Amino acid sequence: MALGAGAAGATTVAGAASASAGVQGADGRTGAKSAVAAAATGTIADAKHIVILMQENRSFDHYFGMLRGVRGFADRATIRLSGGNSVFNQPNGLGRQYPWQFSATAPAGGADPERLAQCNGDLAHGWNDQHAAWNNGKLDAWVSAKGNVRTLGYLKRDDIPFHYALADNYTVCDAYFCSALSATGPNRTYHWSGTIDPGGTQGGPAYDGGDESNLRWQTYAEALETAGVSWKVYQNAADNYGDNALAYFTQFANAPAGSALRTKGMGSVPQTTGRTPDDIAAALRADVVAGTLPQVSWVVADQASSEHPYATPADGAHFVHMVVDALNADPAVYNSSILFLNYDENDGFFDHVPPPAPPSGTTGEFYGGKPIGLGFRVPMIAISPWSRGGWVTSEVFDHTSVLRFLEVWSAAIGKPATCPNISTWRRAVCGDLTSAFDFSAPVFGLPSLPDTSSTIGMATCAPLPNPAPVTNALPVQETGTRPARALPYQPNANLDHLEFGAAGVMKVWISMSNTGTAAKRSTHLAAYANAFRIGGPWQYTLASGGSTSDYFNCGTGYGDGQYDLTVVGPNRFLRRFTGDATKAGKDVAVTASYVTSTTTGKLALRLKLANAGSSAVTFTVTPNAYLSGGARTYSVAAGASTSPVFEAVADAGGWYDLTVTVGSDTTWSQRFTGHLETGAASVTG
C-alpha cells in the first residue's frame, strides 16, 4: 500500500532509486537514504534497531480523545451507562460530568490555565481502584473510584503539540491497552517479561504497585542475550523513577559486576551534562554516531521527563524529541530504526473503551478472582520510516505486543528470541504490532516537528493548584478521518431467536461470529444489558472462523419480556437489540451478513428482513451515519423475507451504522454498526 508523503520533501523507496542527493540529516550529512534503500528487502528485517521508550501514566482519551480520526470523544459505538447515559457522561456525586479540558479550567489563585493543563497532579491508580473504575466492564465509577473529578480531564492539540505532531506524521494505535488493571510496576513487568506470575511460583504475583521485587522468571532481555541479539538499557540507575523493570528481578539486582545483565541492564549512561535526560540523549547520540547502537534498546526517563502527572507533558515531549534527534544523528540509523513510544498505565485518567477481558477461569489471567487485564487504553505511537503518513491501526494490542513484535523481528533476522511467559489468551486477543507498519513503502527522513525547548520543570508545578472543571458538555473532537491499517478479524452478531418456556421464562439468544477472509486472528466481544436486568457484561473470545451463541433472560424478574442488549467489539463494532418478547416484534428478525456484491464485486452488508407473523410488516432501515439517501422501507409479507444488500458501504470506506425498526412494534429496534474488513487499507470511521 502507498503511504502518504508526510512532511514536505520526504522521499519514498520508489523515489530513492532516482534520487542521488539522499535525505539530509539534522547534522547536514547526506547519502544515508540511498544506502538504506539499496539494502532494503521490503520486510521487517530491514529494521536494524528497535528502540522502546515507555513513559508514565496517561490514558488514550486524556491525551488523544480530541485527535482527528481516532477512536476518541466522537466515538459513535460506545457502551451506555445505567439510566441510558453516555459513557462520557460519568456519575459525579449527585450530579454528572463529561470529560473537561484542563486548559479551560478555573484559574484558582490566579494560576495560568494553560500552565495548569501541564501541572495536573496524580490520581489513584492501584489494583483496587483501577478495578473499581472498570467495574466489571461497566466503566461507570471513574470519579468515585479515583476520588477526584480530575479523572475526566483531558489535553488537546494546543496543550501537547509535539505529541499531536508525532501522531500526524507516524502511526498511532487507538486500541493499545495497558496490560493490567493496576499500577506502574505490574505493567512494566508485563512490558519487560510478559507476565506478573499470577500463580506465585517465581516470586509473584506482582499484581500491584510496590510488590515488584525478588521476581525470578526470565525477562525478554535475557531471551535476547541467549539469542545473540545486542541490547541495552539507557538510563541513570540513580534517577530513573524506579521504571527499569529489569531491576525487579533477582537475576539483575544480584548480577555480578561486569556481567552482561549488570552492564547492559543495570548500568548508567555517562553523567556528563548534569541532567539525566540530556545524559541519556547524549549517550544515545554517541552510540548512533559510533555505529554501536544495540539492536534493541530500552530508554528509561527520569521522573521530570517521564510525563507522570507530577511532571509535565511538555518536559516529556522535549525528552522524546531529544531521543528522536539522537537517532537521527546518523540519518542511516534513523532510517533503519523503529521507536515505540508508549505509556505504562493510565494513572487515574478516564478512557471510554472497555478493555477486552478474559472469560472467567482463563488460565494465567486471573488473580484473587479478578481478571488481571487488559487494562485501559494508553497512547502508543510507532515512529519509523515504515509507519509514516498519519496512519491509525485499531488492532487490539497490549504491552506484550511489543515483545511479540520483537519475537517476529528477531526470527526475521535469524536470531529468534521468544517470550514463553505470555498467556495463550493474551496471544490470541492481542496482536504483534506488525500491522502498524508497511515495510514495502518506507518514507525516509525526519519530518518537521514542533520546537520543545520551552520546558516547565516540576518545581514550577509544585505550588500550583490542581485544575478544576468549568465546563460540562461532551467535547467536540477534531473532524476528519485518517488512513487506517487493515484488521485481522471480522466480528458479527445477530439476535438469533427468542425462546419461550414455562412459567414466564423468556430468553433472547444472540449469535456471535468471527468469520470471513479477513478473520485471521481471535477477536473479543462483550455483551451488555442496558436496562431491565442486572449483571454482565459477559465476555467472549472468538477464534478465527469461530462462532458462539448465548442467551439472556428477559422473562419474569428480568424485564417481564422487555430487553435492551448491546454487543461491542473492536474498531467500533456494535449491535444493539431492543424489544418486548410479548409484543409483535417477536415475529420479526434481522440477520446481518457480509457478502460480495454481484453488482460491484466489492464486500457489502446484507440485512435479511424476515417476517414470521400473520400480517405484512414494514421494515425501515435508517442510516445513522456514513451512508446517504435517507431511510429505506421494505414491506415484507407474512411468512416471507427480503434481503437488501447495502453496496454503498464500500464507498463509505467500509463503514456502516444502520438502525432497523418495524411499523408493527414501537418497542422493537436493532442497530448494526461496524466496518467491513477486506484485508486492504481503509480509513477511520
XYZ file of C-alpha atoms in Angstrom:
685
model
C 0.000 0.000 0.000
C 1.197 3.540 -0.626
C 1.960 5.752 2.321
C 1.225 9.454 2.400
C 4.053 11.863 1.749
C 4.056 13.156 5.295
C 6.347 16.135 5.706
C 7.238 18.107 2.627
C 10.300 16.739 0.913
C 10.106 13.199 2.334
C 11.077 10.530 -0.177
C 9.720 7.026 -0.625
C 11.719 3.983 -1.661
C 10.266 4.271 -5.152
C 11.749 7.746 -5.448
C 15.018 6.702 -3.869
C 16.209 4.848 -6.931
C 16.389 8.048 -8.959
C 17.383 10.437 -6.184
C 21.102 10.943 -5.852
C 21.267 13.526 -3.087
C 19.794 11.368 -0.349
C 17.966 12.710 2.695
C 19.685 15.453 4.617
C 20.034 14.673 8.291
C 19.941 17.027 11.239
C 23.741 17.324 11.071
C 23.704 18.132 7.342
C 25.063 14.800 6.135
C 23.518 13.204 3.053
C 23.506 9.901 1.271
C 22.034 7.893 4.120
C 18.715 7.314 2.393
C 20.079 5.791 -0.774
C 22.348 3.483 1.197
C 19.411 2.213 3.253
C 17.233 1.839 0.162
C 19.889 -0.190 -1.613
C 19.925 -2.694 1.227
C 16.134 -2.896 1.571
C 14.296 -6.228 1.417
C 10.808 -4.805 1.907
C 10.389 -6.902 5.061
C 10.574 -6.437 8.808
C 14.240 -7.467 8.599
C 15.001 -4.007 7.199
C 14.620 -2.677 10.741
C 18.112 -2.774 12.235
C 17.356 -1.120 15.565
C 14.298 -1.313 17.838
C 14.120 1.415 20.493
C 11.454 1.261 23.214
C 10.561 4.328 25.261
C 7.818 3.732 27.833
C 6.576 6.892 29.525
C 4.312 7.261 32.554
C 0.649 7.360 33.438
C -1.515 8.814 30.670
C -4.705 7.390 29.163
C -5.585 7.482 25.481
C -8.648 9.727 25.880
C -6.678 12.005 28.219
C -4.040 12.648 25.517
C -5.749 11.847 22.208
C -9.511 11.932 22.759
C -9.570 15.127 20.694
C -7.232 13.931 17.912
C -8.721 13.779 14.426
C -9.535 10.347 13.064
C -9.012 8.192 16.149
C -11.484 6.494 18.459
C -11.950 9.442 20.795
C -14.715 11.682 22.057
C -16.684 11.484 18.780
C -16.975 7.699 19.024
C -20.474 6.629 17.964
C -20.167 2.993 19.050
C -19.981 3.313 22.816
C -21.452 1.411 25.710
C -24.224 3.039 27.724
C -24.329 3.532 31.464
C -27.170 2.823 33.842
C -30.129 5.049 33.066
C -29.182 5.326 29.407
C -26.401 7.849 29.899
C -23.452 8.073 27.550
C -20.235 6.506 28.823
C -18.771 10.007 28.538
C -21.383 11.392 30.959
C -19.982 9.978 34.173
C -21.552 9.993 37.661
C -20.060 12.709 39.874
C -21.598 12.505 43.323
C -25.229 13.558 42.947
C -24.542 15.032 39.517
C -22.754 14.054 36.321
C -19.671 15.265 34.483
C -18.360 14.981 30.921
C -14.630 14.986 30.138
C -13.295 18.514 30.528
C -10.330 20.397 29.162
C -7.540 21.071 31.636
C -6.542 24.308 29.907
C -10.109 25.648 30.115
C -10.149 25.471 33.863
C -10.952 27.554 36.903
C -7.812 29.713 37.387
C -7.620 29.162 41.147
C -5.229 31.522 42.879
C -4.621 33.445 39.665
C -2.820 30.500 38.063
C -2.416 30.401 34.289
C -4.948 27.853 32.936
C -2.538 26.688 30.247
C 0.087 26.041 32.903
C -2.485 24.110 34.931
C -3.024 21.869 31.892
C 0.595 20.794 32.259
C 0.621 20.586 36.059
C -2.424 18.489 36.773
C -1.489 16.174 39.623
C -1.538 12.440 40.283
C -4.595 10.258 40.894
C -5.171 6.843 42.455
C -4.111 4.028 40.113
C -3.621 0.825 42.082
C -5.139 -2.636 41.668
C -8.254 -1.947 43.751
C -9.259 1.460 42.382
C -8.454 0.508 38.778
C -10.782 -2.475 39.102
C -13.349 -0.246 40.811
C -13.296 2.222 37.908
C -13.539 -0.684 35.464
C -16.454 -2.117 37.497
C -16.574 -5.442 35.691
C -16.516 -3.601 32.363
C -19.319 -1.140 33.054
C -16.894 1.839 33.251
C -19.354 3.798 35.396
C -17.385 4.573 38.550
C -14.438 6.713 37.482
C -14.956 9.679 39.793
C -15.863 7.628 42.852
C -13.036 5.130 42.305
C -10.389 7.795 41.746
C -11.775 10.188 44.331
C -11.489 13.233 42.091
C -13.198 14.720 39.050
C -9.725 15.287 37.553
C -10.025 11.710 36.311
C -12.096 13.193 33.442
C -9.580 15.880 32.487
C -8.028 15.890 29.023
C -5.484 17.743 26.900
C -5.870 18.993 23.348
C -3.610 19.829 20.410
C -2.531 23.239 21.744
C -1.573 21.656 25.070
C 0.582 18.836 23.634
C 1.511 19.930 20.093
C 4.552 17.656 19.869
C 2.547 14.528 20.659
C -0.097 15.503 18.106
C 2.636 16.114 15.521
C 4.012 12.619 16.106
C 0.532 11.169 15.602
C 0.028 13.295 12.472
C 3.285 12.096 10.924
C 3.533 8.495 12.108
C 1.161 5.695 13.141
C -0.962 5.924 16.261
C -2.557 2.845 17.827
C -6.052 3.625 19.139
C -6.687 0.156 20.576
C -3.459 -0.220 22.565
C -4.299 -1.211 26.144
C -2.018 -1.425 29.124
C -1.573 -4.993 30.328
C -3.023 -4.855 33.826
C -5.805 -3.051 35.649
C -3.201 -1.873 38.078
C -0.218 0.375 38.660
C 3.125 1.118 37.034
C 5.039 -1.878 38.407
C 2.775 -4.656 37.080
C 2.503 -3.009 33.687
C 6.234 -2.555 33.333
C 6.727 -6.133 34.469
C 4.455 -7.253 31.626
C 6.337 -4.956 29.269
C 9.735 -6.496 30.065
C 8.730 -10.103 30.713
C 5.188 -10.919 29.518
C 3.612 -11.852 32.869
C 3.250 -10.964 36.556
C 3.345 -14.617 37.677
C -0.252 -14.753 38.962
C 0.294 -18.255 40.313
C 3.095 -17.041 42.575
C 5.567 -19.746 41.550
C 8.563 -17.496 40.794
C 8.329 -14.552 43.155
C 4.950 -13.186 42.043
C 2.182 -12.370 41.882
C 3.470 -8.853 41.188
C -0.070 -7.551 40.776
C 0.047 -4.138 42.479
C 2.381 -1.195 42.840
C 5.121 -1.759 45.397
C 5.241 -5.554 45.123
C 7.661 -5.684 42.212
C 10.834 -7.177 43.723
C 12.555 -10.560 44.016
C 10.978 -11.786 40.791
C 12.710 -14.803 39.263
C 11.307 -15.704 35.844
C 13.060 -14.983 32.568
C 12.856 -11.467 31.174
C 12.888 -10.717 27.477
C 16.304 -9.076 27.787
C 17.664 -12.481 28.807
C 15.978 -14.076 25.806
C 17.767 -11.546 23.574
C 21.065 -12.268 25.300
C 20.662 -16.003 24.732
C 19.734 -15.442 21.081
C 22.778 -13.269 20.454
C 20.822 -10.054 19.854
C 22.590 -6.972 21.190
C 20.603 -4.921 23.713
C 20.972 -2.218 26.353
C 19.011 -0.080 28.804
C 19.728 3.657 28.552
C 19.134 5.141 31.995
C 20.572 6.796 35.043
C 20.077 3.987 37.556
C 20.049 6.509 40.425
C 17.498 8.735 38.704
C 15.068 6.501 36.801
C 11.918 6.830 38.955
C 12.029 3.056 39.556
C 10.906 2.481 35.973
C 13.524 -0.039 34.832
C 11.571 -3.227 35.392
C 14.670 -5.389 34.992
C 15.643 -4.198 38.470
C 12.585 -6.018 39.847
C 14.245 -9.357 39.031
C 16.778 -11.007 41.312
C 18.973 -12.125 38.415
C 19.542 -8.456 37.556
C 19.524 -7.000 41.069
C 22.142 -9.559 42.141
C 24.089 -9.745 38.886
C 27.869 -9.558 39.464
C 29.837 -6.542 38.307
C 30.986 -6.879 34.722
C 28.284 -9.387 33.778
C 26.046 -8.776 30.791
C 22.951 -8.397 32.969
C 24.651 -5.886 35.260
C 26.322 -3.884 32.496
C 23.526 -3.789 29.935
C 20.514 -3.939 32.218
C 21.505 -2.086 35.381
C 24.259 0.266 34.284
C 24.011 4.018 33.777
C 24.883 6.286 30.894
C 27.859 8.636 31.422
C 26.842 11.602 33.564
C 28.343 14.476 31.633
C 25.764 17.264 31.457
C 24.332 17.470 34.964
C 20.840 16.485 33.745
C 19.677 12.902 33.341
C 17.588 13.454 30.182
C 20.472 15.220 28.438
C 22.881 12.487 29.538
C 20.619 9.792 28.079
C 20.214 11.657 24.790
C 23.971 12.235 24.621
C 24.693 8.550 25.198
C 22.234 7.536 22.504
C 23.706 10.065 20.085
C 27.242 8.895 20.797
C 26.325 5.261 20.098
C 24.459 6.225 16.934
C 27.393 8.194 15.581
C 29.891 5.485 16.585
C 27.783 2.757 14.975
C 27.369 0.945 18.294
C 23.641 1.430 18.921
C 22.369 -2.002 20.030
C 19.789 -3.880 18.035
C 17.282 -3.467 20.898
C 17.329 -0.536 23.306
C 15.104 0.370 26.217
C 15.113 4.036 27.243
C 14.101 4.925 30.814
C 13.478 8.571 31.677
C 13.900 10.378 34.947
C 10.729 11.442 36.770
C 10.802 15.006 35.443
C 10.880 13.743 31.841
C 8.564 10.761 32.307
C 5.227 12.581 31.729
C 3.960 11.345 35.070
C 1.205 13.757 36.208
C 3.530 15.178 38.850
C 5.765 16.144 35.938
C 4.625 17.713 32.653
C 3.839 16.599 29.101
C 5.997 19.482 27.871
C 9.115 18.168 29.614
C 8.341 14.661 28.399
C 7.902 15.932 24.844
C 11.330 17.544 24.975
C 12.884 14.278 26.123
C 11.154 12.272 23.391
C 12.278 14.891 20.871
C 15.875 14.540 22.064
C 15.663 10.753 21.660
C 14.342 11.138 18.102
C 17.057 13.654 17.252
C 19.704 11.372 18.751
C 18.621 8.539 16.460
C 18.802 10.961 13.542
C 22.370 11.972 14.409
C 23.189 9.491 11.654
C 20.235 9.518 9.228
C 21.132 5.987 8.137
C 20.405 4.832 11.690
C 17.129 6.729 11.925
C 16.114 5.383 8.503
C 16.632 1.822 9.703
C 15.142 2.161 13.196
C 11.777 1.790 14.905
C 10.957 3.794 18.023
C 7.979 2.613 20.057
C 6.598 5.373 22.286
C 4.075 4.004 24.780
C 2.829 4.598 28.334
C 2.844 2.118 31.201
C -0.678 2.775 32.508
C -3.416 5.367 32.584
C -2.748 6.765 36.079
C -6.308 7.577 37.157
C -7.339 9.150 33.878
C -10.583 8.175 32.173
C -10.863 6.164 28.981
C -14.180 5.261 27.399
C -13.362 1.990 25.573
C -13.917 -1.157 27.678
C -10.732 -3.235 27.634
C -11.036 -6.822 26.420
C -11.387 -9.145 29.400
C -10.839 -12.906 29.588
C -13.716 -15.289 30.156
C -13.945 -16.488 33.745
C -11.284 -19.013 34.670
C -8.913 -18.276 31.771
C -5.503 -19.724 32.636
C -2.893 -17.175 33.643
C -5.288 -14.231 33.512
C -6.828 -14.042 36.989
C -5.637 -13.132 40.457
C -7.855 -13.200 43.553
C -10.878 -13.965 41.418
C -10.409 -10.825 39.328
C -9.091 -10.539 35.774
C -5.618 -9.056 35.592
C -6.347 -7.186 32.368
C -6.388 -5.947 29.829
C -6.044 -2.534 31.397
C -7.285 0.756 29.997
C -6.128 2.268 26.707
C -2.880 4.222 26.702
C -1.125 6.091 23.880
C 1.200 4.206 21.527
C 2.928 5.764 18.528
C 5.139 3.760 16.168
C 7.867 6.084 14.878
C 9.806 4.844 11.862
C 10.137 5.232 8.080
C 7.687 2.313 7.731
C 4.979 3.963 9.805
C 4.934 7.446 8.273
C 1.799 9.072 6.917
C -0.521 9.740 9.861
C -1.938 6.223 9.946
C -4.147 4.615 12.576
C -4.206 0.965 13.470
C -7.180 -0.175 15.536
C -5.957 -3.710 16.152
C -6.034 -4.714 19.816
C -2.581 -4.570 21.428
C -1.130 -4.503 24.913
C 2.398 -4.245 26.331
C 3.122 -7.876 25.486
C 2.564 -6.916 21.837
C 5.945 -5.159 21.900
C 7.549 -8.451 22.935
C 5.577 -10.230 20.225
C 6.907 -7.734 17.671
C 10.438 -8.467 18.869
C 9.734 -12.184 18.506
C 8.730 -11.729 14.862
C 11.587 -9.349 14.147
C 14.280 -11.452 15.827
C 13.143 -14.514 13.879
C 13.293 -12.499 10.654
C 16.934 -11.544 11.283
C 17.833 -15.156 12.050
C 18.184 -14.829 15.827
C 14.820 -15.911 17.229
C 14.160 -14.798 20.796
C 10.857 -15.956 22.247
C 8.913 -14.989 25.348
C 7.412 -18.110 26.960
C 5.563 -16.155 29.650
C 2.731 -14.609 27.592
C -0.589 -16.360 28.205
C -2.426 -18.220 25.472
C -5.423 -15.910 25.787
C -3.291 -12.778 25.501
C -1.526 -14.126 22.429
C -4.911 -14.847 20.863
C -6.556 -11.487 21.568
C -3.607 -9.074 21.239
C -1.681 -8.533 18.022
C 2.077 -8.323 17.472
C 2.188 -4.700 16.217
C 3.435 -5.685 12.754
C 0.192 -4.294 11.295
C 1.323 -0.792 12.306
C 3.938 -0.882 9.541
C 4.240 -1.184 5.776
C 7.759 -2.457 5.190
C 7.309 -2.269 1.435
C 6.915 1.525 1.374
C 9.127 3.448 3.786
C 9.172 7.239 3.846
C 12.715 8.233 4.728
C 13.788 11.354 6.551
C 12.727 13.067 9.732
C 9.638 15.284 9.358
C 9.445 18.779 10.738
C 8.382 18.600 14.379
C 7.424 21.391 16.809
C 10.045 23.012 18.982
C 10.055 21.591 22.513
C 12.709 23.736 24.170
C 10.230 25.629 26.386
C 10.214 23.152 29.248
C 8.479 23.799 32.551
C 10.004 21.751 35.346
C 8.449 20.015 38.316
C 9.448 22.824 40.669
C 7.235 25.218 38.732
C 4.255 22.905 39.152
C 4.673 22.214 42.838
C 2.997 25.374 44.225
C 0.189 25.480 41.660
C -3.376 24.383 42.465
C -4.858 21.452 40.602
C -7.185 22.307 37.710
C -10.955 22.155 38.163
C -13.746 21.965 35.577
C -15.733 24.988 34.472
C -17.474 23.297 31.531
C -19.766 20.275 31.342
C -20.521 19.147 27.797
C -19.295 16.393 25.501
C -16.028 17.590 23.910
C -16.100 18.175 20.156
C -13.335 16.044 18.664
C -11.349 17.299 15.672
C -13.198 16.380 12.492
C -11.873 14.218 9.676
C -10.502 10.752 9.086
C -7.090 9.116 8.802
C -5.778 6.246 6.721
C -6.344 3.008 8.594
C -4.462 -0.272 8.556
C -6.359 -3.474 7.779
C -7.542 -5.536 10.732
C -7.289 -9.340 11.109
C -10.830 -10.067 12.271
C -14.430 -9.601 11.148
C -16.879 -9.745 14.057
C -20.608 -10.159 13.633
C -23.555 -10.615 15.978
C -27.299 -11.128 15.465
C -30.342 -11.676 17.619
C -30.824 -15.282 16.602
C -34.192 -16.058 18.152
C -36.412 -15.741 21.194
C -37.044 -18.771 23.393
C -40.255 -19.183 25.354
C -40.514 -21.630 28.255
C -42.922 -22.379 31.072
C -43.831 -20.057 33.950
C -42.734 -16.795 32.331
C -39.318 -17.976 31.115
C -38.231 -15.963 28.088
C -34.749 -15.789 26.617
C -33.011 -13.715 23.958
C -30.471 -15.784 22.024
C -27.604 -13.878 20.375
C -25.232 -15.492 17.909
C -21.699 -14.131 17.505
C -19.021 -14.941 14.955
C -15.584 -14.002 13.655
C -15.646 -15.164 10.043
C -14.650 -14.046 6.567
C -11.408 -13.805 4.632
C -10.139 -11.041 6.924
C -10.661 -13.133 10.076
C -7.130 -14.376 10.690
C -6.977 -13.921 14.456
C -9.164 -14.160 17.536
C -11.415 -11.285 18.459
C -13.067 -10.250 21.697
C -16.734 -9.325 22.163
C -18.704 -8.286 25.242
C -22.477 -8.269 25.778
C -24.118 -5.585 27.933
C -27.577 -5.382 29.499
C -28.565 -1.728 29.124
C -31.821 -1.979 31.071
C -34.421 -4.267 32.679
C -31.897 -6.570 34.379
C -28.593 -6.534 36.244
C -25.432 -8.497 35.640
C -22.815 -8.529 32.951
C -21.134 -7.619 30.845
C -20.413 -11.080 29.537
C -17.066 -11.710 27.811
C -16.417 -13.812 24.698
C -13.262 -14.661 22.756
C -13.868 -15.971 19.244
C -11.106 -17.691 17.330
C -10.554 -17.043 13.650
C -13.521 -18.613 11.874
C -15.192 -19.244 15.221
C -18.704 -18.651 16.465
C -20.732 -18.956 19.623
C -24.176 -18.145 20.977
C -25.523 -17.236 24.372
C -28.882 -16.471 25.909
C -30.031 -13.606 28.108
C -33.089 -13.979 30.299
C -35.842 -11.434 29.659
C -38.787 -13.123 31.363
C -40.212 -12.859 34.847
C -37.795 -10.950 37.075
C -35.638 -9.978 34.086
C -37.812 -7.360 32.402
C -41.046 -9.344 32.034
C -40.437 -9.587 28.313
C -38.543 -6.350 27.777
C -34.897 -6.436 26.721
C -32.170 -3.967 25.743
C -28.848 -5.623 24.944
C -25.655 -4.368 23.305
C -22.730 -6.355 21.934
C -19.481 -4.437 21.405
C -16.149 -5.384 19.907
C -13.020 -3.904 18.346
C -12.892 -0.929 15.983
C -16.336 0.482 16.838
C -18.192 -2.785 16.303
C -21.630 -2.607 17.941
C -25.002 -4.347 17.839
C -27.975 -3.187 19.912
C -31.194 -5.180 20.252
C -34.269 -3.750 21.974
C -37.811 -5.040 22.195
C -40.523 -6.791 24.166
C -40.879 -10.536 23.723
C -44.616 -10.249 24.473
C -45.327 -7.889 21.567
C -45.464 -8.074 17.781
C -41.715 -7.683 17.362
C -41.321 -11.279 18.473
C -42.340 -12.329 14.965
C -39.711 -10.354 13.033
C -35.989 -10.900 12.665
C -32.979 -9.243 11.054
C -29.806 -11.115 10.170
C -26.703 -9.161 9.154
C -24.102 -10.847 6.980
C -21.145 -9.860 4.828
C -21.389 -10.699 1.139
C -19.653 -9.869 -2.124
C -21.927 -7.714 -4.228
C -22.871 -9.288 -7.552
C -23.102 -5.758 -8.953
C -19.843 -4.171 -7.788
C -17.757 -7.193 -6.806
C -16.984 -5.437 -3.510
C -17.720 -6.533 0.028
C -21.138 -5.346 1.175
C -23.530 -5.612 4.100
C -26.692 -7.678 3.668
C -29.657 -7.487 6.032
C -32.153 -10.323 5.805
C -35.524 -8.948 6.970
C -37.846 -11.801 7.937
C -41.491 -11.766 8.993
C -42.844 -14.885 10.702
C -46.107 -13.195 11.662
C -49.580 -13.476 10.124
C -49.707 -9.950 8.668
C -47.422 -7.899 6.433
C -44.790 -5.808 8.214
C -42.956 -2.665 7.085
C -39.265 -2.551 7.979
C -37.471 0.823 7.981
C -33.666 0.914 7.670
C -32.262 4.302 8.688
C -28.596 5.299 8.223
C -27.264 6.958 11.378
C -24.004 7.895 9.637
C -21.756 7.159 6.640
C -24.489 6.359 4.072
C -26.573 8.984 2.299
C -30.038 8.740 0.773
C -32.150 8.643 3.909
C -34.292 5.839 5.283
C -35.424 2.903 3.156
C -38.629 0.957 3.736
C -39.380 -2.662 2.890
C -42.823 -4.253 3.048
C -42.491 -7.947 3.894
C -45.497 -10.240 3.574
C -46.489 -12.739 6.252
C -44.116 -15.705 6.285
C -41.741 -14.032 3.829
C -38.386 -12.264 3.871
C -36.292 -9.891 1.796
C -32.521 -9.356 1.807
C -31.388 -5.895 0.684
C -27.660 -5.502 0.060
C -26.060 -2.200 1.059
C -23.395 -1.828 -1.611
C -22.635 1.802 -0.763
C -20.860 0.652 2.398
C -17.792 0.041 0.224
C -17.873 3.685 -0.909
C -18.041 4.821 2.726
C -14.671 3.270 3.488
C -16.374 0.075 4.611
C -18.242 1.804 7.441
C -21.913 1.331 8.285
C -24.270 2.421 11.075
C -27.884 1.422 10.476
C -30.958 1.202 12.693
C -33.834 -1.098 11.734
C -37.367 -0.554 13.064
C -40.782 -2.075 12.283
C -44.149 -0.388 11.985
C -45.912 -3.095 13.981
C -43.995 -2.636 17.262
C -42.538 0.634 18.528
C -40.546 -1.156 21.258
C -38.527 -3.114 18.701
C -35.298 -1.847 17.093
C -31.932 -3.194 16.102
C -28.742 -1.251 15.386
C -25.846 -2.514 13.276
C -22.541 -0.623 13.403
C -19.100 -1.639 12.242
C -16.542 -1.878 9.474
C -16.113 -4.350 6.634
C -12.574 -5.717 6.550
C -11.169 -6.605 3.136
C -7.516 -7.153 4.044
C -6.653 -3.776 2.497
C -6.030 -0.344 3.947
C -9.060 1.816 4.617
C -9.986 4.965 6.518
C -11.049 5.543 10.087
C -14.734 5.902 10.936
